[in-house]
Short mmCIF file of C-alpha atoms and ligand atoms in Angstrom, two decimals:
data_model
loop_
_atom_site.label_atom_id
_atom_site.label_comp_id
_atom_site.label_asym_id
_atom_site.label_seq_id
_atom_site.Cartn_x
_atom_site.Cartn_y
_atom_site.Cartn_z
CA MET A 1 0.59 -46.64 -24.21
CA THR A 2 -1.33 -44.09 -22.37
CA ASP A 3 -4.54 -46.07 -23.34
CA ILE A 4 -3.12 -49.31 -22.30
CA ILE A 5 -2.36 -48.31 -18.91
CA GLU A 6 -5.32 -45.90 -17.92
CA ASN A 7 -7.16 -46.43 -14.71
CA LYS A 8 -4.59 -49.02 -13.77
CA SER A 9 -3.09 -49.12 -10.38
CA ILE A 10 0.82 -47.76 -10.17
CA ILE A 11 1.88 -51.36 -10.05
CA GLU A 12 0.12 -52.61 -12.72
CA ARG A 13 1.23 -49.69 -14.79
CA ALA A 14 5.01 -50.32 -13.78
CA GLN A 15 4.35 -54.28 -15.07
CA ALA A 16 2.82 -52.98 -18.35
CA THR A 17 5.75 -50.47 -18.85
CA LEU A 18 8.26 -53.42 -18.47
CA ARG A 19 6.02 -55.38 -20.88
CA HIS A 20 5.60 -52.61 -23.32
CA ASN A 21 9.53 -52.05 -23.42
CA ASP A 22 10.23 -55.76 -23.90
CA ARG A 23 11.82 -56.46 -26.97
CA GLY A 24 11.57 -60.33 -26.86
CA GLY A 25 14.08 -61.26 -23.75
CA TYR A 26 15.61 -58.03 -23.09
CA THR A 27 13.92 -54.39 -22.23
CA VAL A 28 14.75 -51.25 -23.80
CA PRO A 29 15.10 -48.48 -21.20
CA THR A 30 12.11 -46.38 -23.27
CA ASP A 31 10.59 -46.04 -26.72
CA ARG A 32 12.93 -44.46 -29.45
CA LEU A 33 15.41 -42.60 -27.26
CA TYR A 34 17.29 -45.47 -25.86
CA PRO A 35 16.00 -48.41 -28.52
CA PHE A 36 18.83 -50.79 -27.33
CA GLN A 37 19.86 -53.10 -23.99
CA TRP A 38 21.66 -50.88 -21.65
CA ASN A 39 23.91 -52.79 -19.01
CA TRP A 40 22.91 -51.15 -15.77
CA ASP A 41 19.44 -50.47 -16.83
CA SER A 42 18.86 -54.19 -17.41
CA ALA A 43 20.42 -55.19 -14.14
CA PHE A 44 17.60 -52.94 -12.06
CA VAL A 45 14.96 -54.14 -14.60
CA ALA A 46 15.75 -57.80 -14.00
CA MET A 47 15.42 -57.15 -10.12
CA GLY A 48 11.88 -55.60 -11.34
CA TRP A 49 11.19 -58.45 -13.38
CA ALA A 50 11.74 -60.95 -10.68
CA THR A 51 9.14 -59.34 -8.82
CA PHE A 52 6.46 -60.71 -10.99
CA ASP A 53 8.01 -62.75 -13.66
CA VAL A 54 11.37 -64.64 -12.74
CA PRO A 55 11.91 -66.54 -16.02
CA ARG A 56 11.57 -63.15 -17.96
CA ALA A 57 14.16 -61.65 -15.23
CA TRP A 58 16.75 -64.48 -16.27
CA ASP A 59 16.29 -63.88 -19.78
CA GLU A 60 17.02 -60.07 -19.22
CA ILE A 61 20.42 -61.15 -17.88
CA ARG A 62 21.32 -63.85 -20.09
CA LEU A 63 20.59 -61.64 -23.14
CA LEU A 64 22.90 -58.79 -21.48
CA LEU A 65 25.58 -61.40 -21.24
CA ARG A 66 25.26 -62.11 -25.10
CA GLY A 67 27.24 -59.06 -25.58
CA GLN A 68 29.97 -60.12 -23.02
CA TRP A 69 33.44 -59.78 -24.48
CA PRO A 70 36.11 -62.84 -24.28
CA ASP A 71 38.29 -60.53 -22.09
CA GLY A 72 35.25 -60.54 -19.51
CA LEU A 73 34.08 -56.75 -20.41
CA ILE A 74 30.20 -56.56 -20.06
CA PRO A 75 29.72 -53.75 -22.53
CA GLN A 76 27.24 -50.43 -21.86
CA ILE A 77 25.23 -51.07 -24.71
CA VAL A 78 23.95 -54.23 -26.88
CA PHE A 79 22.42 -53.55 -30.16
CA HIS A 80 20.58 -56.55 -30.69
CA VAL A 81 18.78 -55.03 -33.59
CA PRO A 82 19.44 -51.97 -35.84
CA SER A 83 17.75 -48.48 -35.09
CA ASP A 84 18.27 -45.22 -36.56
CA ASP A 85 16.74 -43.41 -33.38
CA TYR A 86 19.93 -43.59 -31.63
CA PHE A 87 23.45 -41.88 -32.08
CA PRO A 88 26.15 -43.26 -31.91
CA GLY A 89 25.08 -46.52 -32.99
CA PRO A 90 27.31 -49.80 -34.01
CA ASP A 91 28.88 -47.84 -37.20
CA VAL A 92 30.77 -45.46 -34.78
CA TRP A 93 31.67 -47.76 -32.20
CA GLN A 94 32.82 -50.24 -34.80
CA THR A 95 33.69 -53.01 -32.16
CA ASN A 96 33.53 -56.08 -34.36
CA HIS A 97 31.36 -58.18 -32.19
CA THR A 98 28.60 -60.31 -32.57
CA PRO A 99 25.92 -59.00 -31.35
CA PRO A 100 27.37 -55.22 -32.02
CA THR A 101 28.20 -53.78 -28.76
CA SER A 102 29.59 -50.38 -27.50
CA GLY A 103 33.00 -50.70 -26.14
CA ILE A 104 33.07 -49.29 -22.72
CA PRO A 105 31.44 -50.72 -19.47
CA GLN A 106 28.62 -49.23 -17.43
CA PRO A 107 28.45 -49.42 -13.58
CA PRO A 108 28.52 -53.45 -12.58
CA VAL A 109 25.25 -53.64 -11.00
CA LEU A 110 24.82 -57.09 -12.42
CA ALA A 111 25.95 -59.62 -9.92
CA THR A 112 23.95 -57.72 -7.16
CA ALA A 113 21.04 -58.37 -9.62
CA VAL A 114 21.71 -61.97 -10.17
CA ARG A 115 22.05 -62.57 -6.35
CA ALA A 116 18.40 -60.78 -6.03
CA VAL A 117 16.91 -62.76 -8.99
CA LEU A 118 18.32 -66.02 -7.48
CA ALA A 119 16.64 -65.53 -4.10
CA ALA A 120 13.32 -64.99 -5.90
CA SER A 121 13.90 -68.10 -7.80
CA PRO A 122 13.94 -71.33 -5.98
CA GLY A 123 14.98 -73.44 -8.95
CA GLY A 124 17.81 -71.10 -10.12
CA ALA A 125 20.47 -73.33 -9.80
CA ALA A 126 20.83 -74.00 -13.67
CA GLU A 127 20.88 -70.27 -14.61
CA ILE A 128 23.63 -69.53 -11.86
CA ALA A 129 25.67 -72.19 -12.87
CA GLU A 130 25.82 -70.41 -16.51
CA ILE A 131 25.83 -67.05 -15.25
CA TYR A 132 28.26 -67.20 -12.30
CA PRO A 133 31.50 -67.79 -14.31
CA ARG A 134 30.64 -64.82 -16.65
CA LEU A 135 30.21 -62.59 -13.34
CA VAL A 136 33.95 -63.58 -12.28
CA ALA A 137 35.33 -63.09 -15.77
CA ASN A 138 33.60 -59.78 -15.68
CA HIS A 139 34.65 -58.39 -11.95
CA ARG A 140 38.44 -59.62 -13.06
CA TRP A 141 38.07 -57.35 -16.04
CA TRP A 142 37.35 -54.54 -13.96
CA HIS A 143 40.15 -54.85 -11.92
CA THR A 144 43.10 -55.82 -14.61
CA ALA A 145 41.68 -53.32 -17.54
CA ARG A 146 40.97 -50.47 -14.89
CA ASP A 147 42.96 -50.79 -12.00
CA PRO A 148 46.32 -52.19 -13.48
CA GLU A 149 48.38 -51.03 -10.65
CA GLY A 150 46.13 -52.48 -7.95
CA THR A 151 45.31 -49.39 -6.10
CA GLY A 152 41.59 -50.72 -5.02
CA LEU A 153 40.09 -47.87 -7.21
CA VAL A 154 38.90 -48.61 -10.94
CA ALA A 155 39.29 -46.04 -13.51
CA THR A 156 36.34 -44.56 -15.33
CA LEU A 157 37.71 -43.45 -19.13
CA HIS A 158 34.18 -41.91 -20.27
CA PRO A 159 31.54 -40.36 -18.65
CA TRP A 160 29.08 -42.43 -20.27
CA GLU A 161 30.53 -45.64 -18.07
CA SER A 162 29.60 -43.76 -15.00
CA GLY A 163 25.98 -43.88 -16.15
CA MET A 164 26.06 -39.96 -15.05
CA ASP A 165 27.19 -38.71 -18.25
CA ASN A 166 27.11 -34.89 -17.56
CA SER A 167 27.53 -34.96 -14.02
CA PRO A 168 29.46 -31.67 -12.59
CA ALA A 169 31.84 -33.94 -11.29
CA TRP A 170 33.30 -34.67 -14.82
CA ASP A 171 33.70 -30.72 -15.51
CA THR A 172 37.44 -30.27 -15.02
CA ALA A 173 38.47 -33.33 -16.46
CA MET A 174 36.44 -32.97 -19.57
CA ALA A 175 37.89 -29.82 -20.12
CA ARG A 176 41.12 -31.59 -20.83
CA VAL A 177 39.09 -33.36 -23.90
CA PRO A 178 39.46 -31.81 -27.00
CA ILE A 179 36.17 -30.79 -28.85
CA THR A 180 37.40 -32.07 -32.40
CA THR A 181 35.83 -35.16 -33.74
CA THR A 182 36.55 -37.44 -36.48
CA THR A 183 32.87 -38.66 -36.50
CA THR A 184 30.09 -36.72 -37.88
CA ILE A 185 27.94 -35.85 -34.62
CA ARG A 186 24.28 -36.49 -35.61
CA ARG A 187 22.48 -36.21 -32.08
CA ARG A 188 19.16 -37.91 -32.08
CA ASP A 189 18.25 -37.64 -28.24
CA THR A 190 17.24 -33.72 -28.69
CA SER A 191 14.62 -34.59 -30.97
CA HIS A 192 13.11 -37.08 -28.87
CA ILE A 193 13.46 -34.85 -25.53
CA ASP A 194 13.97 -31.10 -24.79
CA PRO A 195 17.53 -30.24 -25.15
CA ALA A 196 17.15 -28.39 -21.82
CA MET A 197 17.35 -31.73 -20.03
CA ARG A 198 20.15 -33.25 -21.91
CA PRO A 199 23.69 -32.92 -22.07
CA LYS A 200 24.69 -29.53 -24.29
CA ALA A 201 26.57 -29.55 -27.43
CA ASP A 202 30.06 -29.14 -26.12
CA ASP A 203 29.59 -32.36 -24.03
CA TYR A 204 28.71 -34.34 -26.96
CA GLN A 205 31.97 -32.99 -28.84
CA ARG A 206 33.98 -34.57 -26.11
CA PHE A 207 31.99 -37.59 -25.55
CA ILE A 208 32.37 -38.44 -29.29
CA HIS A 209 36.11 -37.09 -29.22
CA LEU A 210 37.00 -40.15 -26.68
CA VAL A 211 35.13 -42.66 -28.63
CA ASP A 212 37.15 -41.81 -31.80
CA LEU A 213 40.15 -42.12 -29.65
CA PHE A 214 39.28 -45.55 -28.30
CA ARG A 215 38.15 -46.85 -31.45
CA GLY A 216 41.45 -45.75 -32.70
CA THR A 217 43.18 -48.07 -30.29
CA ALA A 218 41.07 -51.05 -31.36
CA TRP A 219 39.52 -51.11 -27.86
CA ASN A 220 42.50 -52.31 -26.36
CA PRO A 221 42.03 -51.88 -22.61
CA ALA A 222 45.77 -51.07 -21.58
CA ALA A 223 45.99 -48.66 -24.64
CA MET A 224 42.61 -47.04 -23.99
CA TYR A 225 43.74 -46.68 -20.17
CA ALA A 226 47.15 -45.02 -21.37
CA ALA A 227 45.75 -42.89 -24.05
CA SER A 228 42.46 -41.31 -22.12
CA PRO A 229 42.71 -37.87 -20.92
CA PHE A 230 39.72 -38.67 -18.57
CA ARG A 231 40.63 -41.09 -16.15
CA MET A 232 38.54 -40.69 -13.03
CA ALA A 233 37.98 -42.87 -10.03
CA ASP A 234 34.32 -42.47 -9.93
CA ILE A 235 32.88 -42.86 -6.49
CA GLY A 236 29.34 -44.33 -7.74
CA THR A 237 31.30 -47.01 -10.03
CA ASN A 238 33.50 -48.05 -7.44
CA ALA A 239 30.89 -48.13 -4.59
CA ILE A 240 28.73 -50.11 -6.77
CA LEU A 241 31.48 -52.68 -7.68
CA LEU A 242 32.32 -52.79 -4.10
CA ARG A 243 28.57 -53.75 -3.29
CA ALA A 244 28.84 -56.25 -6.34
CA GLU A 245 31.95 -57.86 -5.00
CA GLN A 246 30.27 -58.75 -1.93
CA ASP A 247 27.17 -60.21 -3.88
CA LEU A 248 29.65 -62.25 -5.86
CA LEU A 249 31.25 -63.32 -2.79
CA ALA A 250 28.02 -64.52 -1.47
CA LEU A 251 27.53 -66.39 -4.87
CA SER A 252 30.98 -68.02 -4.79
CA THR A 253 30.38 -69.83 -1.60
CA SER A 254 27.85 -72.14 -2.93
CA HIS A 255 28.59 -71.85 -6.88
CA GLY A 256 32.28 -71.23 -6.67
CA THR A 257 35.50 -72.20 -5.47
CA ARG A 258 37.42 -71.43 -2.46
CA ALA A 259 40.18 -69.96 -4.48
CA GLU A 260 37.68 -67.63 -6.19
CA ALA A 261 36.18 -66.74 -2.45
CA ALA A 262 39.97 -65.76 -1.22
CA GLU A 263 40.44 -63.64 -4.58
CA ILE A 264 37.26 -61.59 -4.12
CA ALA A 265 37.52 -61.27 -0.65
CA GLU A 266 41.03 -59.70 -0.95
CA ARG A 267 39.71 -57.38 -3.36
CA ILE A 268 36.78 -56.18 -0.93
CA GLN A 269 39.31 -55.15 1.49
CA CYS A 270 41.68 -53.31 -0.91
CA MET A 271 38.71 -51.56 -2.40
CA LYS A 272 37.46 -50.45 1.23
CA THR A 273 40.75 -48.89 2.10
CA ALA A 274 40.85 -47.03 -1.14
CA GLN A 275 37.46 -45.90 -0.99
CA ALA A 276 37.87 -44.29 2.66
CA GLU A 277 40.52 -41.93 1.00
CA LEU A 278 37.89 -40.48 -0.95
CA TRP A 279 36.01 -38.95 1.94
CA ASP A 280 35.66 -35.08 1.83
CA PRO A 281 35.17 -33.70 5.27
CA LYS A 282 34.15 -30.26 4.16
CA ARG A 283 31.35 -31.41 1.97
CA GLY A 284 30.35 -34.06 4.28
CA ILE A 285 30.29 -36.56 1.62
CA TYR A 286 32.51 -39.20 -0.61
CA VAL A 287 33.83 -37.56 -3.89
CA SER A 288 35.44 -38.84 -7.14
CA ARG A 289 39.03 -38.64 -7.71
CA ASP A 290 40.70 -36.83 -10.88
CA LEU A 291 43.38 -39.93 -11.73
CA ILE A 292 45.45 -37.48 -13.87
CA ALA A 293 45.38 -34.32 -12.06
CA ASN A 294 45.74 -36.60 -8.87
CA ALA A 295 42.93 -34.60 -6.88
CA ASN A 296 39.63 -35.10 -5.39
CA VAL A 297 36.98 -33.32 -7.44
CA ASP A 298 35.63 -30.08 -5.88
CA VAL A 299 31.68 -30.96 -5.91
CA ALA A 300 29.38 -33.16 -4.27
CA THR A 301 27.03 -35.80 -5.99
CA SER A 302 24.34 -37.84 -5.08
CA ALA A 303 27.07 -40.72 -6.11
CA GLY A 304 28.86 -39.88 -3.10
CA PHE A 305 26.14 -41.50 -0.58
CA LEU A 306 26.70 -44.86 -2.58
CA PRO A 307 29.41 -45.93 0.09
CA LEU A 308 26.89 -46.69 2.18
CA TYR A 309 25.35 -49.24 -0.18
CA ALA A 310 28.80 -50.85 -0.27
CA GLY A 311 28.58 -51.25 3.20
CA ILE A 312 30.93 -48.85 4.40
CA ASP A 313 29.53 -47.47 7.70
CA THR A 314 32.39 -44.90 8.86
CA HIS A 315 30.20 -41.75 7.87
CA ALA A 316 26.73 -43.05 8.09
CA ALA A 317 25.86 -40.09 10.59
CA ASP A 318 27.87 -37.44 8.57
CA LEU A 319 25.88 -38.55 5.19
CA ALA A 320 22.64 -38.21 7.16
CA ALA A 321 23.56 -34.67 8.24
CA THR A 322 24.45 -34.00 4.54
CA LEU A 323 21.14 -35.51 3.16
CA ASP A 324 19.42 -33.03 5.81
CA ARG A 325 21.38 -30.03 4.52
CA TRP A 326 20.34 -30.93 0.91
CA HIS A 327 16.54 -31.71 1.86
CA SER A 328 16.49 -28.09 3.49
CA ARG A 329 17.17 -26.70 -0.17
CA VAL A 330 14.79 -28.77 -2.24
CA PRO A 331 11.84 -30.86 -1.19
CA TRP A 332 12.39 -33.84 -3.48
CA LEU A 333 15.28 -36.03 -2.73
CA VAL A 334 17.83 -36.85 -3.99
CA PRO A 335 18.96 -34.72 -6.23
CA SER A 336 22.16 -35.57 -8.20
CA THR A 337 24.14 -32.60 -7.35
CA ASP A 338 24.48 -30.56 -4.31
CA PRO A 339 21.51 -28.20 -4.46
CA THR A 340 24.00 -25.33 -3.07
CA ASP A 341 26.53 -25.98 -5.91
CA ARG A 342 26.70 -23.27 -8.58
CA ARG A 343 26.67 -26.00 -11.23
CA PHE A 344 23.14 -27.59 -9.98
CA GLU A 345 20.50 -27.58 -12.75
CA PRO A 346 17.42 -28.88 -11.70
CA MET A 347 16.26 -30.13 -14.99
CA ARG A 348 19.63 -30.78 -16.83
CA TYR A 349 20.11 -34.79 -16.86
CA TRP A 350 22.86 -35.79 -14.33
CA ARG A 351 23.54 -32.11 -13.23
CA GLY A 352 20.18 -32.02 -10.54
CA PRO A 353 17.60 -34.17 -11.44
CA VAL A 354 16.26 -36.96 -8.80
CA TRP A 355 16.71 -40.51 -10.43
CA ALA A 356 15.08 -43.44 -8.84
CA VAL A 357 17.72 -46.08 -9.29
CA VAL A 358 20.27 -43.91 -7.20
CA ASN A 359 17.47 -43.19 -4.63
CA TRP A 360 16.95 -46.90 -4.39
CA MET A 361 20.64 -47.53 -3.74
CA ILE A 362 20.86 -44.79 -1.16
CA ALA A 363 17.97 -45.79 1.05
CA GLU A 364 19.24 -49.29 0.77
CA GLY A 365 22.69 -48.11 2.20
CA PHE A 366 21.26 -46.10 4.88
CA SER A 367 18.80 -48.69 5.85
CA LYS A 368 21.59 -51.15 6.38
CA MET A 369 24.17 -48.73 7.67
CA GLY A 370 21.81 -47.74 11.04
CA GLN A 371 19.78 -44.81 9.49
CA PRO A 372 16.45 -46.31 8.77
CA GLY A 373 14.73 -43.14 8.95
CA LYS A 374 16.50 -41.68 6.23
CA ALA A 375 15.89 -44.68 4.15
CA THR A 376 12.31 -44.44 4.62
CA THR A 377 12.29 -40.87 3.61
CA ILE A 378 14.12 -41.16 0.29
CA ILE A 379 11.73 -44.42 -0.31
CA GLU A 380 8.61 -42.33 0.49
CA ALA A 381 9.62 -39.47 -1.98
CA THR A 382 10.48 -41.76 -4.58
CA ARG A 383 7.47 -43.27 -4.27
CA THR A 384 5.32 -39.87 -3.92
CA LEU A 385 7.39 -38.46 -7.36
CA ILE A 386 6.31 -42.04 -9.18
CA ASP A 387 2.80 -41.87 -8.43
CA GLN A 388 2.16 -38.10 -8.83
CA THR A 389 3.93 -37.92 -12.04
CA GLY A 390 4.42 -41.13 -13.68
CA LEU A 391 7.23 -43.44 -14.52
CA SER A 392 9.61 -40.96 -15.64
CA GLU A 393 13.33 -41.01 -16.39
CA TYR A 394 14.13 -38.55 -13.79
CA PHE A 395 12.38 -35.76 -11.91
CA ASP A 396 13.16 -31.86 -10.90
CA PRO A 397 14.28 -31.82 -7.23
CA THR A 398 12.57 -28.35 -6.93
CA THR A 399 9.15 -29.09 -8.39
CA GLY A 400 8.74 -33.03 -8.47
CA ALA A 401 7.99 -32.36 -12.29
CA GLY A 402 8.46 -35.79 -14.34
CA LEU A 403 11.55 -34.87 -17.17
CA GLY A 404 13.22 -36.87 -20.08
CA GLY A 405 11.84 -39.89 -21.35
CA GLU A 406 8.59 -41.36 -20.16
CA THR A 407 7.31 -44.89 -19.38
CA PHE A 408 10.89 -45.55 -18.34
CA SER A 409 11.64 -49.22 -17.69
CA TRP A 410 14.32 -48.81 -14.37
CA THR A 411 11.96 -46.40 -12.71
CA ALA A 412 9.12 -49.12 -13.38
CA ALA A 413 11.36 -51.65 -11.78
CA ILE A 414 12.16 -49.26 -8.81
CA ARG A 415 8.44 -48.53 -8.41
CA LEU A 416 8.01 -52.41 -7.81
CA LEU A 417 10.86 -52.83 -5.95
CA ILE A 418 9.85 -50.63 -3.40
CA GLU A 419 6.41 -52.17 -3.02
CA PRO A 420 7.44 -54.34 0.15
CA GLN A 421 4.64 -56.91 -0.60
CA LEU A 422 6.14 -57.78 -3.77
CA LEU A 423 9.73 -58.53 -2.76
CA SER A 424 11.04 -61.79 -1.76
CA PRO A 425 13.78 -61.71 1.13
CA GLY A 426 16.47 -61.73 -1.40
CA ILE A 427 15.45 -58.56 -3.06
CA ARG A 428 14.10 -56.58 0.30
C1 DGY B 1 23.12 -41.88 -23.85
O1 DGY B 1 23.45 -41.72 -25.06
O2 DGY B 1 22.25 -40.69 -23.30
C2 DGY B 1 23.61 -42.66 -22.81
O3 DGY B 1 23.38 -42.16 -21.30
C3 DGY B 1 24.78 -43.21 -23.04
O4 DGY B 1 25.10 -44.21 -22.32
#
């Protein structure tokens, strides 16, 4: 890969990275470390493809939807072809689906991606006719399976669902999860990546304990919800879903029914009201809520800026001040954990590093919610990090060093998305 991309511009390298990670219609996040199709990775990657190959962007979405379950769930991983490079594989999940999939969701960026790809695709009506009903089913799944009491906040039952696996926001709740497993843990990630950049052994014991528990329910949503000792209203997932609902509402006006539009609009109202309750005045940011302990979590993470991305402008100026405070502690924005928090670890996965996809969403939020200067600061930081150190999985906010996997698809996609001249008005 290094040979192929030498001497090319960063844009050519980003495009070459997507092509290199293309497995015939879907894109792996990176070679070996993640050898399958991941849900939210593919949503960002589809937007990246749409900047230079729109038909390929639609393929990405269609192949992800091949993994959708009859009840509407779009799983976190679709195992299109076998690979020994990753644990836990389909033999551990045992979800009994074709193609094999994991049994949990990931942050629902997809409706947002579909709307963006459609905007870049003048002839996209045929694709949308096929995809729109699948999105409707998926959003209904979120509310039925994960908010059975209609509170306006959907629950996350496994840290992997949040995409922010080992965030300190989960520490207290994960302490309730036993470290015993019936599955033998054979981690592969630490043979690809320095263990200092990955979740710890205890984290994996608990991750797999939850998988064992859910497999025992035969992946029944109500049984999983009732059984899980980890049940969080993740501010990241809730904000991303709220934003996706607004994109689905826009799609429904041309591709759906009035009844669907009314249903979506009602959910949006309910979610907005519920998310307002997650504001933490002491930390100046939104936080997640532990639905079992009935308490908001006591740590600020980058996910707490995402209500801006969901169109909630109430605390835009407070969030701008919080960003400034964080910036006074670290040169590179946006660290995934408050850098003044004792749990901040600048190199360890979701406990501190900067992630380009999160930066893109936060910048989009600041830009739309009346803080364009903050959006520019974040986009400039993201561009410099990538251009100076490469298309890494994540970056150290204290040094700017690239960390985790290399030639990473979603980092490539974001680099394409922040290049203004590549964007159609729909993605901008
Ligand atoms: C992993 O295995 O590291 C993933 O984050 C799960 O989605």
